[in-house]
Protein backbone atom coordinates (compact mmCIF):
# COMPACT_ATOMS: atom_id res chain seq x y z
CA UNK A 1 0.00 0.00 0.00
CA UNK A 2 1.00 3.64 -0.23
CA UNK A 3 1.78 5.44 3.02
CA UNK A 4 3.51 8.54 4.24
CA UNK A 5 6.49 7.40 6.27
CA UNK A 6 9.32 9.01 8.24
CA UNK A 7 12.51 7.23 9.28
CA UNK A 8 14.18 10.06 11.22
CA UNK A 9 12.99 12.90 13.42
CA UNK A 10 13.03 16.37 11.85
CA UNK A 11 11.18 19.02 9.84
CA UNK A 12 8.23 18.32 7.51
CA UNK A 13 10.69 17.29 4.76
CA UNK A 14 11.42 13.98 6.57
CA UNK A 15 7.98 12.80 5.44
CA UNK A 16 7.83 10.85 2.18
CA UNK A 17 5.37 8.72 0.24
CA UNK A 18 6.47 5.07 0.01
CA UNK A 19 5.19 1.63 -0.90
CA UNK A 20 4.97 -0.46 2.29
CA UNK A 21 3.36 -3.80 3.19
CA UNK A 22 -0.30 -3.46 4.17
CA UNK A 23 -1.00 -4.29 7.84
CA UNK A 24 -2.41 -7.74 8.55
CA UNK A 25 -5.37 -8.02 10.95
CA UNK A 26 -5.49 -10.61 13.74
CA UNK A 27 -8.50 -12.47 15.10
CA UNK A 28 -9.84 -9.50 17.09
CA UNK A 29 -8.82 -6.80 14.63
CA UNK A 30 -10.48 -4.78 11.90
CA UNK A 31 -8.75 -3.88 8.62
CA UNK A 32 -9.82 -0.40 7.50
CA UNK A 33 -9.30 1.37 4.20
CA UNK A 34 -8.42 4.88 5.34
CA UNK A 35 -10.19 7.59 3.33
CA UNK A 36 -9.14 10.62 5.38
CA UNK A 37 -6.84 11.27 8.37
CA UNK A 38 -6.31 14.42 10.41
CA UNK A 39 -2.76 15.81 10.40
CA UNK A 40 -2.54 17.03 13.97
CA UNK A 41 -0.31 19.19 16.12
CA UNK A 42 0.65 16.00 18.01
CA UNK A 43 1.72 14.32 14.72
CA UNK A 44 4.00 17.31 14.04
CA UNK A 45 5.38 17.09 17.58
CA UNK A 46 6.14 13.36 17.15
CA UNK A 47 7.71 14.00 13.74
CA UNK A 48 10.04 16.74 14.98
CA UNK A 49 10.22 15.38 18.52
CA UNK A 50 9.82 18.93 19.76
CA UNK A 51 7.28 19.12 22.56
CA UNK A 52 6.34 22.31 24.31
CA UNK A 53 5.78 20.31 27.51
CA UNK A 54 9.28 19.09 28.37
CA UNK A 55 8.73 16.59 31.19
CA UNK A 56 7.51 13.79 28.95
CA UNK A 57 10.34 14.13 26.40
CA UNK A 58 12.43 11.26 27.83
CA UNK A 59 9.65 8.70 28.53
CA UNK A 60 8.11 9.46 25.15
CA UNK A 61 11.45 9.21 23.34
CA UNK A 62 12.08 5.81 24.89
CA UNK A 63 8.60 4.69 23.78
CA UNK A 64 8.76 6.26 20.30
CA UNK A 65 12.31 5.20 19.43
CA UNK A 66 15.61 6.62 20.74
CA UNK A 67 17.58 7.15 17.51
CA UNK A 68 14.74 6.84 14.99
CA UNK A 69 10.95 6.47 15.10
CA UNK A 70 9.87 2.92 15.87
CA UNK A 71 6.53 3.40 14.08
CA UNK A 72 7.18 4.80 10.62
CA UNK A 73 3.60 5.78 9.81
CA UNK A 74 2.14 8.72 11.76
CA UNK A 75 -1.51 9.58 12.38
CA UNK A 76 -4.14 8.53 14.92
CA UNK A 77 -7.46 10.02 13.76
CA UNK A 78 -9.26 8.83 10.66
CA UNK A 79 -12.42 7.97 8.73
CA UNK A 80 -12.69 5.07 6.31
CA UNK A 81 -14.34 1.78 5.35
CA UNK A 82 -14.02 -1.67 6.90
CA UNK A 83 -12.39 -4.07 4.43
CA UNK A 84 -12.29 -7.24 6.54
CA UNK A 85 -12.66 -8.35 10.14
CA UNK A 86 -10.97 -11.04 12.25
CA UNK A 87 -12.85 -14.23 13.15
CA UNK A 88 -13.77 -13.05 16.66
CA UNK A 89 -14.96 -9.54 15.70
CA UNK A 90 -18.68 -8.90 16.23
CA UNK A 91 -18.96 -5.07 16.23
CA UNK A 92 -17.99 -4.47 12.59
CA UNK A 93 -18.56 -5.98 9.15
CA UNK A 94 -16.95 -5.36 5.74
CA UNK A 95 -18.35 -2.24 4.08
CA UNK A 96 -19.10 -0.36 7.35
CA UNK A 97 -18.19 3.31 7.15
CA UNK A 98 -16.32 4.16 10.36
CA UNK A 99 -14.26 6.84 12.06
CA UNK A 100 -12.22 7.10 15.21
CA UNK A 101 -8.77 6.79 16.71
CA UNK A 102 -5.96 4.25 16.54
CA UNK A 103 -4.47 5.86 19.68
CA UNK A 104 -0.80 5.19 20.34
CA UNK A 105 -0.70 2.59 17.54
CA UNK A 106 -0.73 5.46 15.00
CA UNK A 107 -0.67 4.36 11.31
CA UNK A 108 -3.47 6.39 9.69
CA UNK A 109 -1.25 8.17 7.11
CA UNK A 110 -1.56 5.12 4.82
CA UNK A 111 -4.15 3.45 2.65
CA UNK A 112 -4.95 0.77 5.22
CA UNK A 113 -4.79 0.56 8.99
CA UNK A 114 -5.54 -2.21 11.48
CA UNK A 115 -7.29 -1.48 14.79
CA UNK A 116 -8.41 -3.82 17.55
CA UNK A 117 -12.19 -4.13 17.74
CA UNK A 118 -12.13 -2.50 21.24
CA UNK A 119 -10.49 0.72 19.92
CA UNK A 120 -12.33 4.06 19.90
CA UNK A 121 -13.82 3.38 16.46
CA UNK A 122 -17.50 3.47 15.52
CA UNK A 123 -19.97 4.19 12.72
CA UNK A 124 -19.20 7.42 10.84
CA UNK A 125 -21.81 10.15 11.48
CA UNK A 126 -24.44 9.91 8.75
CA UNK A 127 -24.34 13.66 8.09
CA UNK A 128 -20.57 13.92 7.50
CA UNK A 129 -18.20 13.17 4.65
CA UNK A 130 -15.04 11.14 5.33
CA UNK A 131 -12.98 14.34 5.43
CA UNK A 132 -15.35 16.03 7.90
CA UNK A 133 -15.52 12.92 10.09
CA UNK A 134 -11.72 12.53 10.24
CA UNK A 135 -11.50 16.07 11.63
CA UNK A 136 -13.60 15.23 14.70
CA UNK A 137 -12.10 12.47 16.92
CA UNK A 138 -8.96 14.27 18.18
CA UNK A 139 -10.70 17.47 19.18
CA UNK A 140 -14.01 15.83 20.01
CA UNK A 141 -12.75 13.00 22.25
CA UNK A 142 -10.36 15.25 24.14
CA UNK A 143 -12.81 18.12 24.54
CA UNK A 144 -15.65 15.80 25.62
CA UNK A 145 -13.40 14.24 28.26
CA UNK A 146 -12.44 17.59 29.77
CA UNK A 147 -15.88 19.22 29.50
CA UNK A 148 -17.47 16.22 31.25
CA UNK A 149 -14.78 16.33 33.93
CA UNK A 150 -15.62 20.01 34.43
CA UNK A 151 -19.23 19.06 35.37
CA UNK A 152 -20.53 22.20 33.66
CA UNK A 153 -23.92 23.48 34.82
CA UNK A 154 -26.18 25.61 32.59
CA UNK A 155 -25.36 29.30 32.84
CA UNK A 156 -21.79 28.78 34.09
CA UNK A 157 -19.00 30.98 32.72
CA UNK A 158 -16.34 28.93 30.90
CA UNK A 159 -13.01 30.32 29.69
CA UNK A 160 -11.20 28.32 26.98
CA UNK A 161 -7.54 29.23 26.51
CA UNK A 162 -6.36 28.11 23.04
CA UNK A 163 -9.99 27.97 21.86
CA UNK A 164 -9.20 28.11 18.13
CA UNK A 165 -7.17 24.87 18.09
CA UNK A 166 -8.44 21.36 17.31
CA UNK A 167 -9.35 20.58 20.92
CA UNK A 168 -10.45 24.09 21.92
CA UNK A 169 -12.83 24.41 18.95
CA UNK A 170 -14.67 21.25 20.01
CA UNK A 171 -14.64 22.35 23.65
CA UNK A 172 -16.50 25.56 22.68
CA UNK A 173 -19.26 23.55 21.01
CA UNK A 174 -19.56 20.97 23.80
CA UNK A 175 -19.52 23.60 26.58
CA UNK A 176 -22.23 25.56 24.72
CA UNK A 177 -24.32 22.40 24.33
CA UNK A 178 -24.07 21.98 28.14
CA UNK A 179 -25.54 25.47 28.52
CA UNK A 180 -22.33 27.39 29.37
CA UNK A 181 -21.43 30.96 28.44
CA UNK A 182 -18.09 30.64 26.65
CA UNK A 183 -15.21 33.12 26.53
CA UNK A 184 -12.57 32.13 23.99
CA UNK A 185 -8.90 33.18 24.09
CA UNK A 186 -6.77 32.81 20.95
CA UNK A 187 -5.01 34.64 18.11
CA UNK A 188 -7.18 37.25 16.31
CA UNK A 189 -7.14 35.30 13.02
CA UNK A 190 -9.32 32.73 14.81
CA UNK A 191 -11.95 35.17 16.10
CA UNK A 192 -14.48 34.55 13.30
CA UNK A 193 -14.08 30.79 13.64
CA UNK A 194 -14.61 30.65 17.40
CA UNK A 195 -17.56 33.04 17.25
CA UNK A 196 -19.12 30.87 14.51
CA UNK A 197 -18.73 27.87 16.80
CA UNK A 198 -20.69 29.65 19.52
CA UNK A 199 -18.19 31.58 21.66
CA UNK A 200 -20.02 34.46 23.38
CA UNK A 201 -16.86 36.50 23.82
CA UNK A 202 -13.44 36.60 22.14
CA UNK A 203 -10.20 37.65 23.86
CA UNK A 204 -7.15 38.31 21.69
CA UNK A 205 -4.13 36.98 23.59
CA UNK A 206 -1.75 39.08 21.48
CA UNK A 207 -3.16 42.33 22.95
CA UNK A 208 -4.96 41.34 26.18
CA UNK A 209 -3.66 39.38 29.16
CA UNK A 210 -6.89 37.77 30.34
CA UNK A 211 -5.49 37.36 33.86
CA UNK A 212 -5.41 41.15 34.31
CA UNK A 213 -9.04 41.74 33.32
CA UNK A 214 -10.47 41.10 36.82
CA UNK A 215 -12.90 38.55 35.35
CA UNK A 216 -14.04 35.42 37.23
CA UNK A 217 -14.94 32.04 35.69
CA UNK A 218 -16.55 28.82 36.91
CA UNK A 219 -14.45 26.68 34.58
CA UNK A 220 -11.14 27.39 32.87
CA UNK A 221 -9.99 24.92 30.21
CA UNK A 222 -6.37 25.59 29.28
CA UNK A 223 -4.72 24.05 26.21
CA UNK A 224 -1.78 26.43 26.06
CA UNK A 225 1.61 25.05 27.12
CA UNK A 226 3.48 27.49 29.32
CA UNK A 227 0.33 29.43 30.25
CA UNK A 228 0.40 31.46 33.50
CA UNK A 229 -1.66 28.76 35.19
CA UNK A 230 -1.31 30.08 38.75
CA UNK A 231 -2.82 33.41 37.66
CA UNK A 232 -5.52 31.56 35.69
CA UNK A 233 -6.45 29.48 38.75
CA UNK A 234 -6.69 32.72 40.74
CA UNK A 235 -9.48 33.79 38.31
CA UNK A 236 -11.80 30.96 39.40
CA UNK A 237 -15.08 31.63 41.18
CA UNK A 238 -15.47 29.81 44.53
CA UNK A 239 -16.13 26.16 43.54
CA UNK A 240 -14.48 26.75 40.16
CA UNK A 241 -12.53 24.12 38.22
CA UNK A 242 -9.28 24.50 36.24
CA UNK A 243 -8.53 21.84 33.62
CA UNK A 244 -5.24 21.63 31.75
CA UNK A 245 -4.96 19.52 28.59
CA UNK A 246 -1.26 20.16 28.12
CA UNK A 247 0.19 20.02 31.64
CA UNK A 248 3.76 20.78 32.55
CA UNK A 249 5.18 19.02 35.60
CA UNK A 250 4.20 21.72 38.08
CA UNK A 251 0.55 21.59 36.91
CA UNK A 252 0.56 17.79 37.19
CA UNK A 253 1.89 17.98 40.75
CA UNK A 254 -0.65 20.68 41.62
CA UNK A 255 -3.48 18.51 40.20
CA UNK A 256 -2.52 15.79 42.72
CA UNK A 257 -2.74 18.20 45.64
CA UNK A 258 -5.55 20.57 44.66
CA UNK A 259 -9.09 19.32 43.91
CA UNK A 260 -9.86 22.34 41.72
CA UNK A 261 -7.06 21.39 39.28
CA UNK A 262 -7.42 18.56 36.78
CA UNK A 263 -4.76 17.52 34.32
CA UNK A 264 -5.50 13.92 33.31
CA UNK A 265 -4.93 12.82 29.73
CA UNK A 266 -8.05 11.89 27.84
CA UNK A 267 -8.81 8.18 27.54
CA UNK A 268 -10.36 7.45 24.12
CA UNK A 269 -13.23 4.97 24.28
CA UNK A 270 -15.91 3.63 21.90
CA UNK A 271 -18.58 4.97 24.31
CA UNK A 272 -17.17 8.52 24.17
CA UNK A 273 -17.03 8.31 20.37
CA UNK A 274 -20.68 7.13 20.27
CA UNK A 275 -21.65 10.18 22.37
CA UNK A 276 -19.85 12.45 19.89
CA UNK A 277 -21.64 10.76 16.99
CA UNK A 278 -25.01 11.40 18.66
CA UNK A 279 -24.09 15.05 19.24
CA UNK A 280 -22.97 15.43 15.61
CA UNK A 281 -26.14 13.85 14.24
CA UNK A 282 -28.21 16.08 16.56
CA UNK A 283 -26.43 19.14 15.09
CA UNK A 284 -24.60 20.03 18.34
CA UNK A 285 -21.08 19.55 16.95
CA UNK A 286 -19.86 20.57 13.53
CA UNK A 287 -16.63 19.53 11.90
CA UNK A 288 -14.17 22.33 11.19
CA UNK A 289 -11.94 21.58 8.22
CA UNK A 290 -9.31 24.09 7.15
CA UNK A 291 -8.05 22.20 4.13
CA UNK A 292 -7.71 18.65 2.75
CA UNK A 293 -4.55 17.51 0.94
CA UNK A 294 -3.79 14.22 -0.86
CA UNK A 295 -1.30 12.13 1.20
CA UNK A 296 1.34 12.90 -1.44
CA UNK A 297 1.24 16.47 -0.08
CA UNK A 298 1.82 15.52 3.55
CA UNK A 299 4.80 17.89 3.78
CA UNK A 300 2.62 20.85 2.81
CA UNK A 301 -0.06 19.67 5.23
CA UNK A 302 2.39 19.56 8.15
CA UNK A 303 3.72 22.99 7.23
CA UNK A 304 0.15 24.29 7.31
CA UNK A 305 -0.39 22.82 10.78
CA UNK A 306 2.87 24.26 12.08
CA UNK A 307 2.35 27.80 10.76
CA UNK A 308 -0.74 28.00 13.03
CA UNK A 309 -2.60 29.96 10.33
CA UNK A 310 -5.19 27.24 9.89
CA UNK A 311 -8.85 27.66 10.72
CA UNK A 312 -9.75 24.13 11.81
CA UNK A 313 -8.33 20.73 10.97
CA UNK A 314 -5.87 19.84 8.22
CA UNK A 315 -6.83 16.50 6.67
CA UNK A 316 -4.93 14.04 4.45
CA UNK A 317 -6.90 12.03 1.89
CA UNK A 318 -6.14 8.86 -0.07
CA UNK A 319 -7.38 8.17 -3.60
CA UNK A 320 -9.09 4.90 -4.54
CA UNK A 321 -6.23 2.39 -4.98
CA UNK A 322 -7.59 1.57 -8.47
CA UNK A 323 -7.46 5.27 -9.46
CA UNK A 324 -3.67 5.42 -9.22
N1 LIG B 1 -4.37 16.18 27.11
C1 LIG B 1 -4.49 15.38 26.08
O1 LIG B 1 -5.01 14.27 26.20
C2 LIG B 1 -3.98 15.85 24.73
C3 LIG B 1 -4.41 15.16 23.62
C4 LIG B 1 -4.00 15.59 22.38
C5 LIG B 1 -3.15 16.68 22.28
N2 LIG B 1 -2.69 17.32 23.39
C6 LIG B 1 -1.77 18.47 23.27
O2 LIG B 1 -2.54 19.63 23.40
C7 LIG B 1 -1.99 20.68 22.60
C8 LIG B 1 -3.07 21.38 21.87
O3 LIG B 1 -3.67 20.50 20.96
P1 LIG B 1 -4.47 21.03 19.71
O4 LIG B 1 -4.47 19.91 18.75
O5 LIG B 1 -5.77 21.65 20.11
O6 LIG B 1 -3.45 22.19 19.24
P2 LIG B 1 -3.69 23.38 18.26
O7 LIG B 1 -4.72 22.99 17.27
O8 LIG B 1 -2.38 23.84 17.79
O9 LIG B 1 -4.34 24.51 19.23
C9 LIG B 1 -3.64 25.35 20.12
C10 LIG B 1 -4.26 26.75 20.02
O10 LIG B 1 -3.76 27.59 21.08
C11 LIG B 1 -3.46 28.88 20.51
N3 LIG B 1 -2.49 29.58 21.34
C12 LIG B 1 -1.12 29.58 21.28
N4 LIG B 1 -0.60 30.37 22.23
C13 LIG B 1 -1.66 30.90 22.92
C14 LIG B 1 -1.76 31.78 24.03
N5 LIG B 1 -0.68 32.28 24.63
N6 LIG B 1 -2.99 32.07 24.48
C15 LIG B 1 -4.11 31.58 23.91
N7 LIG B 1 -4.07 30.74 22.83
C16 LIG B 1 -2.85 30.39 22.36
C17 LIG B 1 -2.92 28.52 19.14
O11 LIG B 1 -2.97 29.67 18.31
P3 LIG B 1 -1.68 30.32 17.58
O12 LIG B 1 -0.49 29.45 17.87
O13 LIG B 1 -2.08 30.41 16.16
O14 LIG B 1 -1.48 31.66 18.15
C18 LIG B 1 -3.92 27.44 18.70
O15 LIG B 1 -5.08 28.00 18.14
C19 LIG B 1 -0.91 20.06 21.72
O16 LIG B 1 0.37 20.47 22.17
C20 LIG B 1 -1.10 18.56 21.91
O17 LIG B 1 0.10 17.82 21.91
C21 LIG B 1 -3.11 16.95 24.61
PDB file of C-alpha atoms in Angstrom, residues 181-306:
ATOM      1  CA  UNK A 181     -21.429  30.958  28.443  1.00  0.00           C
ATOM      2  CA  UNK A 182     -18.090  30.641  26.651  1.00  0.00           C
ATOM      3  CA  UNK A 183     -15.212  33.122  26.531  1.00  0.00           C
ATOM      4  CA  UNK A 184     -12.568  32.133  23.988  1.00  0.00           C
ATOM      5  CA  UNK A 185      -8.903  33.180  24.087  1.00  0.00           C
ATOM      6  CA  UNK A 186      -6.771  32.812  20.953  1.00  0.00           C
ATOM      7  CA  UNK A 187      -5.013  34.637  18.110  1.00  0.00           C
ATOM      8  CA  UNK A 188      -7.178  37.253  16.315  1.00  0.00           C
ATOM      9  CA  UNK A 189      -7.138  35.304  13.024  1.00  0.00           C
ATOM     10  CA  UNK A 190      -9.322  32.734  14.806  1.00  0.00           C
ATOM     11  CA  UNK A 191     -11.952  35.171  16.100  1.00  0.00           C
ATOM     12  CA  UNK A 192     -14.478  34.546  13.296  1.00  0.00           C
ATOM     13  CA  UNK A 193     -14.079  30.787  13.636  1.00  0.00           C
ATOM     14  CA  UNK A 194     -14.607  30.646  17.403  1.00  0.00           C
ATOM     15  CA  UNK A 195     -17.559  33.039  17.247  1.00  0.00           C
ATOM     16  CA  UNK A 196     -19.118  30.875  14.508  1.00  0.00           C
ATOM     17  CA  UNK A 197     -18.728  27.867  16.804  1.00  0.00           C
ATOM     18  CA  UNK A 198     -20.688  29.645  19.523  1.00  0.00           C
ATOM     19  CA  UNK A 199     -18.189  31.583  21.665  1.00  0.00           C
ATOM     20  CA  UNK A 200     -20.017  34.464  23.377  1.00  0.00           C
ATOM     21  CA  UNK A 201     -16.859  36.504  23.817  1.00  0.00           C
ATOM     22  CA  UNK A 202     -13.438  36.599  22.144  1.00  0.00           C
ATOM     23  CA  UNK A 203     -10.203  37.654  23.861  1.00  0.00           C
ATOM     24  CA  UNK A 204      -7.145  38.311  21.688  1.00  0.00           C
ATOM     25  CA  UNK A 205      -4.128  36.981  23.590  1.00  0.00           C
ATOM     26  CA  UNK A 206      -1.754  39.085  21.483  1.00  0.00           C
ATOM     27  CA  UNK A 207      -3.156  42.325  22.952  1.00  0.00           C
ATOM     28  CA  UNK A 208      -4.964  41.340  26.179  1.00  0.00           C
ATOM     29  CA  UNK A 209      -3.661  39.384  29.161  1.00  0.00           C
ATOM     30  CA  UNK A 210      -6.889  37.773  30.344  1.00  0.00           C
ATOM     31  CA  UNK A 211      -5.492  37.360  33.865  1.00  0.00           C
ATOM     32  CA  UNK A 212      -5.405  41.153  34.313  1.00  0.00           C
ATOM     33  CA  UNK A 213      -9.043  41.738  33.324  1.00  0.00           C
ATOM     34  CA  UNK A 214     -10.473  41.100  36.816  1.00  0.00           C
ATOM     35  CA  UNK A 215     -12.901  38.552  35.349  1.00  0.00           C
ATOM     36  CA  UNK A 216     -14.045  35.423  37.230  1.00  0.00           C
ATOM     37  CA  UNK A 217     -14.939  32.041  35.686  1.00  0.00           C
ATOM     38  CA  UNK A 218     -16.554  28.817  36.914  1.00  0.00           C
ATOM     39  CA  UNK A 219     -14.447  26.676  34.585  1.00  0.00           C
ATOM     40  CA  UNK A 220     -11.136  27.387  32.870  1.00  0.00           C
ATOM     41  CA  UNK A 221      -9.987  24.922  30.208  1.00  0.00           C
ATOM     42  CA  UNK A 222      -6.375  25.588  29.282  1.00  0.00           C
ATOM     43  CA  UNK A 223      -4.721  24.045  26.207  1.00  0.00           C
ATOM     44  CA  UNK A 224      -1.780  26.427  26.063  1.00  0.00           C
ATOM     45  CA  UNK A 225       1.606  25.053  27.122  1.00  0.00           C
ATOM     46  CA  UNK A 226       3.480  27.488  29.325  1.00  0.00           C
ATOM     47  CA  UNK A 227       0.335  29.431  30.246  1.00  0.00           C
ATOM     48  CA  UNK A 228       0.400  31.462  33.497  1.00  0.00           C
ATOM     49  CA  UNK A 229      -1.659  28.760  35.194  1.00  0.00           C
ATOM     50  CA  UNK A 230      -1.313  30.084  38.755  1.00  0.00           C
ATOM     51  CA  UNK A 231      -2.823  33.409  37.659  1.00  0.00           C
ATOM     52  CA  UNK A 232      -5.522  31.559  35.687  1.00  0.00           C
ATOM     53  CA  UNK A 233      -6.454  29.478  38.745  1.00  0.00           C
ATOM     54  CA  UNK A 234      -6.695  32.725  40.737  1.00  0.00           C
ATOM     55  CA  UNK A 235      -9.478  33.795  38.313  1.00  0.00           C
ATOM     56  CA  UNK A 236     -11.798  30.957  39.398  1.00  0.00           C
ATOM     57  CA  UNK A 237     -15.079  31.633  41.184  1.00  0.00           C
ATOM     58  CA  UNK A 238     -15.471  29.809  44.527  1.00  0.00           C
ATOM     59  CA  UNK A 239     -16.134  26.157  43.543  1.00  0.00           C
ATOM     60  CA  UNK A 240     -14.478  26.752  40.164  1.00  0.00           C
ATOM     61  CA  UNK A 241     -12.527  24.122  38.215  1.00  0.00           C
ATOM     62  CA  UNK A 242      -9.283  24.498  36.241  1.00  0.00           C
ATOM     63  CA  UNK A 243      -8.534  21.842  33.616  1.00  0.00           C
ATOM     64  CA  UNK A 244      -5.244  21.627  31.755  1.00  0.00           C
ATOM     65  CA  UNK A 245      -4.956  19.523  28.586  1.00  0.00           C
ATOM     66  CA  UNK A 246      -1.261  20.163  28.123  1.00  0.00           C
ATOM     67  CA  UNK A 247       0.190  20.021  31.641  1.00  0.00           C
ATOM     68  CA  UNK A 248       3.757  20.779  32.547  1.00  0.00           C
ATOM     69  CA  UNK A 249       5.176  19.017  35.595  1.00  0.00           C
ATOM     70  CA  UNK A 250       4.201  21.720  38.083  1.00  0.00           C
ATOM     71  CA  UNK A 251       0.552  21.591  36.907  1.00  0.00           C
ATOM     72  CA  UNK A 252       0.555  17.791  37.194  1.00  0.00           C
ATOM     73  CA  UNK A 253       1.888  17.981  40.751  1.00  0.00           C
ATOM     74  CA  UNK A 254      -0.650  20.682  41.620  1.00  0.00           C
ATOM     75  CA  UNK A 255      -3.475  18.508  40.204  1.00  0.00           C
ATOM     76  CA  UNK A 256      -2.516  15.789  42.719  1.00  0.00           C
ATOM     77  CA  UNK A 257      -2.739  18.205  45.639  1.00  0.00           C
ATOM     78  CA  UNK A 258      -5.553  20.567  44.660  1.00  0.00           C
ATOM     79  CA  UNK A 259      -9.085  19.325  43.908  1.00  0.00           C
ATOM     80  CA  UNK A 260      -9.860  22.339  41.715  1.00  0.00           C
ATOM     81  CA  UNK A 261      -7.065  21.385  39.280  1.00  0.00           C
ATOM     82  CA  UNK A 262      -7.420  18.563  36.779  1.00  0.00           C
ATOM     83  CA  UNK A 263      -4.758  17.516  34.315  1.00  0.00           C
ATOM     84  CA  UNK A 264      -5.503  13.921  33.307  1.00  0.00           C
ATOM     85  CA  UNK A 265      -4.926  12.824  29.734  1.00  0.00           C
ATOM     86  CA  UNK A 266      -8.054  11.887  27.836  1.00  0.00           C
ATOM     87  CA  UNK A 267      -8.807   8.175  27.538  1.00  0.00           C
ATOM     88  CA  UNK A 268     -10.356   7.447  24.117  1.00  0.00           C
ATOM     89  CA  UNK A 269     -13.229   4.968  24.279  1.00  0.00           C
ATOM     90  CA  UNK A 270     -15.914   3.631  21.901  1.00  0.00           C
ATOM     91  CA  UNK A 271     -18.578   4.973  24.308  1.00  0.00           C
ATOM     92  CA  UNK A 272     -17.171   8.515  24.173  1.00  0.00           C
ATOM     93  CA  UNK A 273     -17.031   8.307  20.370  1.00  0.00           C
ATOM     94  CA  UNK A 274     -20.675   7.129  20.274  1.00  0.00           C
ATOM     95  CA  UNK A 275     -21.650  10.181  22.369  1.00  0.00           C
ATOM     96  CA  UNK A 276     -19.853  12.447  19.895  1.00  0.00           C
ATOM     97  CA  UNK A 277     -21.642  10.758  16.992  1.00  0.00           C
ATOM     98  CA  UNK A 278     -25.015  11.402  18.655  1.00  0.00           C
ATOM     99  CA  UNK A 279     -24.092  15.052  19.238  1.00  0.00           C
ATOM    100  CA  UNK A 280     -22.965  15.433  15.609  1.00  0.00           C
ATOM    101  CA  UNK A 281     -26.142  13.846  14.240  1.00  0.00           C
ATOM    102  CA  UNK A 282     -28.209  16.083  16.560  1.00  0.00           C
ATOM    103  CA  UNK A 283     -26.425  19.142  15.090  1.00  0.00           C
ATOM    104  CA  UNK A 284     -24.595  20.032  18.341  1.00  0.00           C
ATOM    105  CA  UNK A 285     -21.083  19.552  16.950  1.00  0.00           C
ATOM    106  CA  UNK A 286     -19.863  20.567  13.531  1.00  0.00           C
ATOM    107  CA  UNK A 287     -16.627  19.532  11.901  1.00  0.00           C
ATOM    108  CA  UNK A 288     -14.173  22.327  11.189  1.00  0.00           C
ATOM    109  CA  UNK A 289     -11.939  21.575   8.217  1.00  0.00           C
ATOM    110  CA  UNK A 290      -9.315  24.094   7.152  1.00  0.00           C
ATOM    111  CA  UNK A 291      -8.051  22.202   4.132  1.00  0.00           C
ATOM    112  CA  UNK A 292      -7.711  18.648   2.753  1.00  0.00           C
ATOM    113  CA  UNK A 293      -4.555  17.507   0.941  1.00  0.00           C
ATOM    114  CA  UNK A 294      -3.790  14.218  -0.864  1.00  0.00           C
ATOM    115  CA  UNK A 295      -1.297  12.133   1.196  1.00  0.00           C
ATOM    116  CA  UNK A 296       1.338  12.895  -1.437  1.00  0.00           C
ATOM    117  CA  UNK A 297       1.235  16.470  -0.085  1.00  0.00           C
ATOM    118  CA  UNK A 298       1.820  15.520   3.550  1.00  0.00           C
ATOM    119  CA  UNK A 299       4.803  17.887   3.777  1.00  0.00           C
ATOM    120  CA  UNK A 300       2.618  20.853   2.806  1.00  0.00           C
ATOM    121  CA  UNK A 301      -0.064  19.668   5.226  1.00  0.00           C
ATOM    122  CA  UNK A 302       2.392  19.555   8.146  1.00  0.00           C
ATOM    123  CA  UNK A 303       3.716  22.992   7.229  1.00  0.00           C
ATOM    124  CA  UNK A 304       0.150  24.294   7.310  1.00  0.00           C
ATOM    125  CA  UNK A 305      -0.390  22.819  10.785  1.00  0.00           C
ATOM    126  CA  UNK A 306       2.871  24.265  12.082  1.00  0.00           C
TER     127      UNK A 306
END
